[in-house]
Coordinates of C-alpha atoms in Angstrom, one line a residue:
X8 CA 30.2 -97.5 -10.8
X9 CA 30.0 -95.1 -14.0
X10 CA 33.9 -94.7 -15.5
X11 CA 35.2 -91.8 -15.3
X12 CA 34.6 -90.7 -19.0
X13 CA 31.1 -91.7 -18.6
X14 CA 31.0 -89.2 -15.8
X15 CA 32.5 -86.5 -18.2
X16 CA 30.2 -86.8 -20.8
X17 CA 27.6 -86.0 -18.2
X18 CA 29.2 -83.2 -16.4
X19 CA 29.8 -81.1 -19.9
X20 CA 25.9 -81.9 -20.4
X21 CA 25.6 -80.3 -17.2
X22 CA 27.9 -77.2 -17.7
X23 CA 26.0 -76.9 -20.7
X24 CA 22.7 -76.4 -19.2
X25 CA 24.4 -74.0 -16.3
X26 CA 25.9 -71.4 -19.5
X27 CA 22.4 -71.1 -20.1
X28 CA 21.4 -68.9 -17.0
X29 CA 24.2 -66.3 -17.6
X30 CA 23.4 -62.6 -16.8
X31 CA 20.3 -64.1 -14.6
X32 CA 21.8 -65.9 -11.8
X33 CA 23.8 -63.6 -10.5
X34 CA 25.1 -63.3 -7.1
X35 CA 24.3 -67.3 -7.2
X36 CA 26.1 -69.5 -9.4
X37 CA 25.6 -70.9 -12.5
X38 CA 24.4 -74.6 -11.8
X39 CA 23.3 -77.5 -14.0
X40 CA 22.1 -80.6 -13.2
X41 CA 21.5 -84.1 -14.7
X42 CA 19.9 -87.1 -13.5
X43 CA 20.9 -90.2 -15.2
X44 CA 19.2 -93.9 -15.0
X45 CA 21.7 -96.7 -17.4
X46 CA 23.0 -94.2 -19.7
X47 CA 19.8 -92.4 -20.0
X48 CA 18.5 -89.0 -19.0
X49 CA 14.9 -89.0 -17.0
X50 CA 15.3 -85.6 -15.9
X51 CA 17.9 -82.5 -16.5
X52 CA 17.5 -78.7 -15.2
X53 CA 19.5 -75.3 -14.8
X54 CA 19.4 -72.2 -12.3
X55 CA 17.3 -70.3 -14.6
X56 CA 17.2 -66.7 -12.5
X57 CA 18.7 -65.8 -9.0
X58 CA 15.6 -66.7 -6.7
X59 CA 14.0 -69.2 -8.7
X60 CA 14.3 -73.2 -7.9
X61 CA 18.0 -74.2 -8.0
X62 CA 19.1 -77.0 -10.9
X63 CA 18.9 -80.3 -8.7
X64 CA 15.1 -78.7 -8.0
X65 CA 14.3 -78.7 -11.8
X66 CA 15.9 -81.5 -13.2
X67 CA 13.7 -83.6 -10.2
X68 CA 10.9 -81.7 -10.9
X69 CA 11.7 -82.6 -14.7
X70 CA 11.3 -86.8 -14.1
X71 CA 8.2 -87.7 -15.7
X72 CA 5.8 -89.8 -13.5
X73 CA 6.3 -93.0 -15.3
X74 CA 10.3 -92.9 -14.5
X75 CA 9.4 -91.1 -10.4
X76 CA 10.7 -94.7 -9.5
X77 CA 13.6 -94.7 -11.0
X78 CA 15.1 -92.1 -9.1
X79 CA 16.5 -93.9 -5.8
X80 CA 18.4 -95.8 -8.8
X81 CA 19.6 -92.8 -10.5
X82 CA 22.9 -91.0 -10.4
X83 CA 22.9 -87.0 -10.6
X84 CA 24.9 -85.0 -11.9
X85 CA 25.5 -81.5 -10.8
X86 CA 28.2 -78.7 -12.2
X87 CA 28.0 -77.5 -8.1
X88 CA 28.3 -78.8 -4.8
X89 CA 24.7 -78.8 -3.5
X90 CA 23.8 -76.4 -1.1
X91 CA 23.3 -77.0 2.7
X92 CA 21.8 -73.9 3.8
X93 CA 18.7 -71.8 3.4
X94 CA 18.6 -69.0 1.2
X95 CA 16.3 -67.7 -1.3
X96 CA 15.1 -71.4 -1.7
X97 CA 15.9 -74.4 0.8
X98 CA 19.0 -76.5 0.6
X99 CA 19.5 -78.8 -2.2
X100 CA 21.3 -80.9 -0.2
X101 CA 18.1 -81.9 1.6
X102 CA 16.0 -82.6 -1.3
X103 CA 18.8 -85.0 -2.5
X104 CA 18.4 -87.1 0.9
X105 CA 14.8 -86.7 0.9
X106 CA 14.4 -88.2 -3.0
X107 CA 16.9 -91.2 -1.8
X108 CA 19.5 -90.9 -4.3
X109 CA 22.1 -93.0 -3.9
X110 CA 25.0 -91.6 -6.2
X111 CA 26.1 -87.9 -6.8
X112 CA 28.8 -86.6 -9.3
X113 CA 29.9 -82.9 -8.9
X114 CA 32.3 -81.1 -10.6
X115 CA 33.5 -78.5 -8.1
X116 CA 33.0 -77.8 -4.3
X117 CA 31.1 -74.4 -3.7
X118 CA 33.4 -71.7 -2.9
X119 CA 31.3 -70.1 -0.7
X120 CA 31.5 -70.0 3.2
X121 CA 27.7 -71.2 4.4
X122 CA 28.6 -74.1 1.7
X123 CA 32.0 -74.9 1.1
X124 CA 32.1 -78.4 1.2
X125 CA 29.0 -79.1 4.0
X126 CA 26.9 -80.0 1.5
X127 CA 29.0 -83.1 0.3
X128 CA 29.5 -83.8 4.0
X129 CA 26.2 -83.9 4.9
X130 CA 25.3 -86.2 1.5
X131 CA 28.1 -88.3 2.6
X132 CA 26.9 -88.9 6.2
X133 CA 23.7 -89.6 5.2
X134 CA 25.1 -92.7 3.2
X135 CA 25.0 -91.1 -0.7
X136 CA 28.2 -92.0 -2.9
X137 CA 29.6 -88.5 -3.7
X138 CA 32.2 -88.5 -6.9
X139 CA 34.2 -85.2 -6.8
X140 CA 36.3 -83.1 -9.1
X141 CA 34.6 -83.8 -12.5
X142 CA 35.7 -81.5 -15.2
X143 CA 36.6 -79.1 -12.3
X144 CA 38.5 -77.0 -13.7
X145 CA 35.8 -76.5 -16.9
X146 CA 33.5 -75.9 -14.0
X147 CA 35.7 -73.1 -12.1
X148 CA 35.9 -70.9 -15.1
X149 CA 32.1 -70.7 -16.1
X150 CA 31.8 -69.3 -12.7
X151 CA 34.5 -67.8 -12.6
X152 CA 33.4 -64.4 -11.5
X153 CA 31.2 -66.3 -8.8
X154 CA 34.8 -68.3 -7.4
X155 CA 36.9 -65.2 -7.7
X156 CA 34.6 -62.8 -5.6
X157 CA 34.6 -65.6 -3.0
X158 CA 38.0 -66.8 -2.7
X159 CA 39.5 -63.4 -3.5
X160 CA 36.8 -61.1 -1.9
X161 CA 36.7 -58.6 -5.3
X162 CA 35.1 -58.1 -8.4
X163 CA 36.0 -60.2 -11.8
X164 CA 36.7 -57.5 -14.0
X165 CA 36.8 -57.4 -17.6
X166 CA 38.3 -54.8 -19.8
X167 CA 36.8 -54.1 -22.9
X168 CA 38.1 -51.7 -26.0
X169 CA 38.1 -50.9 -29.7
X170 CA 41.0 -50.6 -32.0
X171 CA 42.4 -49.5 -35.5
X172 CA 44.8 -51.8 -37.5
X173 CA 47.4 -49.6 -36.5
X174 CA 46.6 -49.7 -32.9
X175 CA 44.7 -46.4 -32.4
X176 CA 42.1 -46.5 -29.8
X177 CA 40.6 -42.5 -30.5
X178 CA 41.4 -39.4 -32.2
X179 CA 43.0 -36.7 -30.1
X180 CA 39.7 -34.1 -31.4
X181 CA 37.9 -36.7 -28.8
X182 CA 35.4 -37.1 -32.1
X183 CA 33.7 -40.2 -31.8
X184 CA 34.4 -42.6 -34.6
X185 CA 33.0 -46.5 -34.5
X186 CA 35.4 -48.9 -35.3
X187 CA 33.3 -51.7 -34.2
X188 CA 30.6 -53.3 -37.0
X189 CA 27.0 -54.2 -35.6
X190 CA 27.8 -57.7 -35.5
X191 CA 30.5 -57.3 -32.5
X192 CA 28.2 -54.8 -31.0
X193 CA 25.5 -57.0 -30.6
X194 CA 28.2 -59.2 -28.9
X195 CA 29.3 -56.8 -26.8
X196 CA 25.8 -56.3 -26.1
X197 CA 25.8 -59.7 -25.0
X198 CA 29.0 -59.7 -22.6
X199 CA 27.4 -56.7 -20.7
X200 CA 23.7 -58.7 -19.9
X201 CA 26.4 -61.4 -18.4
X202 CA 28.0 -58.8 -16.1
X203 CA 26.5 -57.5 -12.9
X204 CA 28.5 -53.8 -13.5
X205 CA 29.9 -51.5 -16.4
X206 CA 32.8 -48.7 -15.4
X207 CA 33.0 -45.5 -17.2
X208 CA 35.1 -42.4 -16.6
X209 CA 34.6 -38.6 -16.8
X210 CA 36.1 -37.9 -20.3
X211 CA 34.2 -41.0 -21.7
X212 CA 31.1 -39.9 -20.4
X213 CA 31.4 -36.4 -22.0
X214 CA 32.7 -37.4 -25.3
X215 CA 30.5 -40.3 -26.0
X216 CA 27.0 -39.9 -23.9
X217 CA 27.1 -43.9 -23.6
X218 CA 23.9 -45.5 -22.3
X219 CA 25.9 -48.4 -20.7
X220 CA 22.5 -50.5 -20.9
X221 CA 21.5 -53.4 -22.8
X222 CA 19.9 -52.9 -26.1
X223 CA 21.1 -55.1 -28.7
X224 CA 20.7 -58.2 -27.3
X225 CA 18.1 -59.5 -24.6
X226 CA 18.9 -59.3 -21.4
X227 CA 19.3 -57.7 -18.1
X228 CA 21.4 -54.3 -17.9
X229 CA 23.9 -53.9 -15.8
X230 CA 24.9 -51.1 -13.0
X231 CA 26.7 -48.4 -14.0
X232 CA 30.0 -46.7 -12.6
X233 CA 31.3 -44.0 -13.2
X234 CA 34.5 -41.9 -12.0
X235 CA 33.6 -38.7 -11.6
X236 CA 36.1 -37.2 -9.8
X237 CA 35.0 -33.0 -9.8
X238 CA 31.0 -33.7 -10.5
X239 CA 31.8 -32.6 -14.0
X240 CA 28.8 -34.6 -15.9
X241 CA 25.8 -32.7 -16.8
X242 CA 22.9 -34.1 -16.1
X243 CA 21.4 -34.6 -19.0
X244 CA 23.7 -37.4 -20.2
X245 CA 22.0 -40.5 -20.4
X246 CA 23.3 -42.1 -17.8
X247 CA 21.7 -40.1 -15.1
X248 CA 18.0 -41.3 -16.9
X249 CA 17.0 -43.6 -14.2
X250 CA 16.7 -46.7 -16.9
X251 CA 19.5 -48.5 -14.7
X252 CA 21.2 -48.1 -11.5
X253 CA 23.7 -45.9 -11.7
X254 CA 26.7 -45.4 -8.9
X255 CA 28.9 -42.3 -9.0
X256 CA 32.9 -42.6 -7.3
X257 CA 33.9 -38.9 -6.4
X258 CA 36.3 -37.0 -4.3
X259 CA 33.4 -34.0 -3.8
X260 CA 30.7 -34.1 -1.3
X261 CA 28.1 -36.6 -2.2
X262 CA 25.2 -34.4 -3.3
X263 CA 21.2 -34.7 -2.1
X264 CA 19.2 -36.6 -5.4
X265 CA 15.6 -37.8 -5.5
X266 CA 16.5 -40.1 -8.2
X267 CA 16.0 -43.8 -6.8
X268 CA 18.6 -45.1 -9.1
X269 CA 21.6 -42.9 -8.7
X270 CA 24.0 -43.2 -6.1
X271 CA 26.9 -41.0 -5.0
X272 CA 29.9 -42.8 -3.5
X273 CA 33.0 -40.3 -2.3
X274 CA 36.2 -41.8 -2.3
X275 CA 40.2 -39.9 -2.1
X276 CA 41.2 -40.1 -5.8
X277 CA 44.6 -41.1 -4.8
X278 CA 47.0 -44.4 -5.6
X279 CA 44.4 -46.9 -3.8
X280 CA 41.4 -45.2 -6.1
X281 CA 40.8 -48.7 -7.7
X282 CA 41.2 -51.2 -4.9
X283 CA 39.2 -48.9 -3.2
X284 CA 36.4 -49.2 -5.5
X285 CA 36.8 -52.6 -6.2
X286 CA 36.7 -53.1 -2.1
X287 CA 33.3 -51.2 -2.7
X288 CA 31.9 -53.5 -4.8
X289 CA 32.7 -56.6 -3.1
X290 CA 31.0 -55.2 0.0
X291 CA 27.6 -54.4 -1.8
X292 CA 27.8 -58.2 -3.3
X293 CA 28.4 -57.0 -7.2
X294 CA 30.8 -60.0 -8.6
X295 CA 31.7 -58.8 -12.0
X296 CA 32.8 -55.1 -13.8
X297 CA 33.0 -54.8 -17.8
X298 CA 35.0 -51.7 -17.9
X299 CA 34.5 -49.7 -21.4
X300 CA 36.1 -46.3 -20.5
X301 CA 39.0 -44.3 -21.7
X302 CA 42.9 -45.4 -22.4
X303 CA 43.8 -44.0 -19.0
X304 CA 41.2 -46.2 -17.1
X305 CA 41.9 -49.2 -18.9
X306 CA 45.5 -49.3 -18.5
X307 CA 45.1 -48.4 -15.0
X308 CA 43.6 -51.8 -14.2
X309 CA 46.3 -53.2 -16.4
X310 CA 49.4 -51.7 -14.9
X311 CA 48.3 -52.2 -11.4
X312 CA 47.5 -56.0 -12.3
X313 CA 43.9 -55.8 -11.0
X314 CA 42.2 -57.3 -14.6
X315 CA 41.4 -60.7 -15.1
X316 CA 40.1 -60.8 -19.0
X317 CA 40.6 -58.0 -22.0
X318 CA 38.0 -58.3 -24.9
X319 CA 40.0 -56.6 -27.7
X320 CA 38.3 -55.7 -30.8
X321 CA 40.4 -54.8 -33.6
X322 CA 38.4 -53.2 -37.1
X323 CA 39.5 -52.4 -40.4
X324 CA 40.6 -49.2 -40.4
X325 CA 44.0 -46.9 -40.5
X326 CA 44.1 -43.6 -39.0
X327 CA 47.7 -43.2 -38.5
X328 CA 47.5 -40.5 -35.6
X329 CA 45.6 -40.4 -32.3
X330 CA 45.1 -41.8 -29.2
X331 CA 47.4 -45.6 -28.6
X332 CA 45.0 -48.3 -28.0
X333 CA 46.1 -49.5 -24.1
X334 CA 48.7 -52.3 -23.7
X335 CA 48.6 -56.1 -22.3
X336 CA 51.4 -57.2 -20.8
X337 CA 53.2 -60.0 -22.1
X338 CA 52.1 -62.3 -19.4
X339 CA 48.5 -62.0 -21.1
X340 CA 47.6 -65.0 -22.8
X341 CA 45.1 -65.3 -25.8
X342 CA 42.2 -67.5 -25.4
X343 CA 40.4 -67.2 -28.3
X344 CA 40.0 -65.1 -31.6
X345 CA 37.7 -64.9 -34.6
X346 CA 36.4 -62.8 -36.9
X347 CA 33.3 -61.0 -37.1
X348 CA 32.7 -59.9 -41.1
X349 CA 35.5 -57.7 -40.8
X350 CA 36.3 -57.0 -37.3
X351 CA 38.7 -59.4 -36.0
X352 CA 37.3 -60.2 -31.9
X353 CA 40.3 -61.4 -29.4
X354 CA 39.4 -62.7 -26.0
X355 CA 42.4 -62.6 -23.3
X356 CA 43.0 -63.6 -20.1
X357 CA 45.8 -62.7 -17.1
X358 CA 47.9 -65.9 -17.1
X359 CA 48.8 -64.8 -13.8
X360 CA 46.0 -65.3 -12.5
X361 CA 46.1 -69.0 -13.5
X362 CA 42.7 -69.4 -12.9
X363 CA 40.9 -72.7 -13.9
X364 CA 40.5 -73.8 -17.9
X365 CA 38.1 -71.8 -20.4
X366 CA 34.6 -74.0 -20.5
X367 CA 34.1 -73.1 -24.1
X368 CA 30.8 -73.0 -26.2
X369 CA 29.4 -71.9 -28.7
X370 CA 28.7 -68.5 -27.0
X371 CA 30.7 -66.4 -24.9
X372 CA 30.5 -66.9 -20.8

C-alpha cells in the first residue's frame, strides 16, 4: 500500500481539480477525482456543472485506451465519498465496482443523508480497499457550504462590506461613494458566481440601485434577496429586471406579478426575522448567501452569531464622519489578507464555528 504522504499528494491534486467547478456545482458538491497506476496519473476529472457526469465518471472516461487495462490495478483517488444513489446521474459507487478497482482513497465521507457513508459500505462489501480521512479537513472547507447546509440544515452565509481607513462604511447623505478599486471588484465579482444567493435590504436598494448579478467576472449570477419589509422599492430598480431570480422577504401581503423571476415571500419582521429566512432557504435547497447590504443587516448576522465568513475590504481613504463600518467580534479569526493595488482585502472566519481547515489556492473558494 501507497504511504500516507503519497496519498496526500494525490488528494490535494484532487481538491485541486474539485476548486475548479465552483459556482457550477451547486446544490452537489465539489468533487475531484484521480486515478493513479505506480505513481502515475492515467486519468484525472472534476464535477464540472450540477447535472453533468460526476468526477470518478470523468477521470475513467479520461484513461486513454492504451492504459483501459491498467485500471483494475489502479488506485483512485476522490476529494468525496462516492455516491450510492441515483440522482441526476447514476451512483458512482457502481461504476467503481463495475470498472474492478481494487483501491480507493477519499478524503471525506458525504454529508449527505441518501449517501453518508453507504457508498464506502457498499465499495467495502464488494471487496475494494477503501482508505479514509485524507486531508479531510482540507476537504470539509472547500465544501464547506455544501457540509454546513447538511449537517446544520441552513445556509453558509458570507458577509461582505467596504471600508475607509478610519473605519467608515457610508456617509450619513446616503451618497454613494466607491471605496473599492476595480481590481477587488472583479473579485467580488468572483465570490458572488461561487454563491447560490446575494441579500440586500430596503435602504441599500434605494440608495445604491445594485444589480446583484455577475458582470465582472464569468460566471453564473446568483439569486437575489431582498428585505423589503413595507413594499417600498420602485419598480424600476434593477433588481426587479427579470436578468436573475429575484426573492422578496416582506411583512405586507404578497402581491399578484407576471414576472417569472420574482418572488414574494411574507414573513413577521420580528426577533426570528433571520432564522426565519435562513429556515427559508434551506427548505428551497439554496446552500450559500453573500450578504452586501447595509450596517444594520450586516451586524444583524453578526450579533445574533448566524455568519460563518466576513470579506472585509478596507481602501485608502479618510472621511472622518459617517456611517461606522459593522464590527467582528473578537472571537473572529483572520484567515487571510492581501493587498489589491491599494485596497487592502481581509478574509475572516467565525472561530466558533470551528469548522474544518481553509483548502487554500491560488483563488478564493
Amino acid at each position: 500500500m501507497q504511504n500516507f504522504p503519497q496519498h496526500e499528494v494525490w488528494m490535494r491534486r484532487c481538491l485541486e481539480l474539485a476548486a475548479l467547478g465552483a459556482g457550477y456545482t451547486a446544490p452537489n458538491p465539489m468533487v475531484g477525482a484521480v486515478l493513479v497506476y505506480k505513481n502515475r496519473i492515467i486519468g484525472e476529472g472534476y464535477h464540472r456543472q450540477f447535472g453533468q457526469p460526476h468526477a470518478e465518471v470523468n477521470a475513467l472516461a479520461a484513461v486513454k485506451e492504451q492504459n483501459k487495462a491498467l485500471i483494475p490495478h489502479a488506485t483512485l483517488y476522490v476529494s468525496l465519498e462516492p455516491c450510492s444513489h441515483y440522482g441526476k446521474t447514476p451512483p458512482c459507487a457502481n461504476l467503481i465496482i463495475q470498472n474492478r478497482i481494487k483501491r480507493v482513497v477519499v478524503a471525506m465521507s458525504d454529508p449527505h443523508p441518501l449517501v453518508s457513508g453507504r457508498g464506502i459500505n457498499l465499495l467495502r462489501q464488494n471487496h475494494i480497499e477503501v482508505v479514509t480521512g485524507i486531508l479531510q479537513q482540507e476537504a470539509q472547507w472547500l465544501n464547506r457550504r455544501f457540509v454546513w447546509f447538511h449537517t446544520r440544515s441552513r445556509p453558509w452565509l458570507l458577509l461582505k462590506w467596504a471600508q475607509t481607513q478610519d473605519s467608515y462604511f457610508a456617509l450619513q447623505s446616503n451618497l454613494q461613494i466607491w471605496i473599492s478599486n476595480t481590481f477587488v471588484k472583479m473579485l467580488i465579482h468572483r465570490r458572488r458566481s461561487m454563491e447560490q444567493s446575494i441579500m440586500t435590504g430596503t435602504n441599500t436598494a434605494l440608495t445604491d440601485n445594485p444589480q446583484l448579478n455577475v458582470r465582472d467576472w464569468f460566471g453564473p449570477s446568483p439569486v437575489r434577496l431582498v428585505l423589503d419589509r413595507n413594499l417600498r422599492l420602485p419598480k424600476h430598480l434593477h433588481l426587479f429586471n427579470n436578468s436573475a431570480p429575484c426573492i422578496i422577504f416582506t411583512q405586507q401581503p404578497a402581491p399578484q406579478t407576471n414576472l417569472g423571476n420574482l418572488k414574494y415571500v411574507q414573513l413577521e419582521f420580528g426577533k426570528n426575522l433571520l432564522p426565519e429566512i435562513l429556515g427559508y432557504l434551506h427548505e428551497q435547497q439554496i446552500q450559500s448567501v453573500m450578504v452586501e447590504g447595509g450596517k444594520q443587516l450586516l451586524q444583524s448576522f453578526i450579533d445574533e452569531n448566524l455568519w460563518n465568513e466576513a470579506l472585509v475590504i478596507t481602501g485608502n481613504q479618510y472621511w472622518g464622519k459617517g456611517i461606522k463600518a459593522p464590527c467582528l467580534p473578537p472571537e473572529a479569526k483572520l484567515l487571510r489578507s492581501a493587498l489589491l493595488y491599494n485596497n487592502q482585502v481581509q478574509e475572516w472566519v467565525n472561530e466558533v464555528h470551528n469548522f474544518g481547515e481553509p483548502f487554500l489556492t491560488t483563488t478564493v473558494v
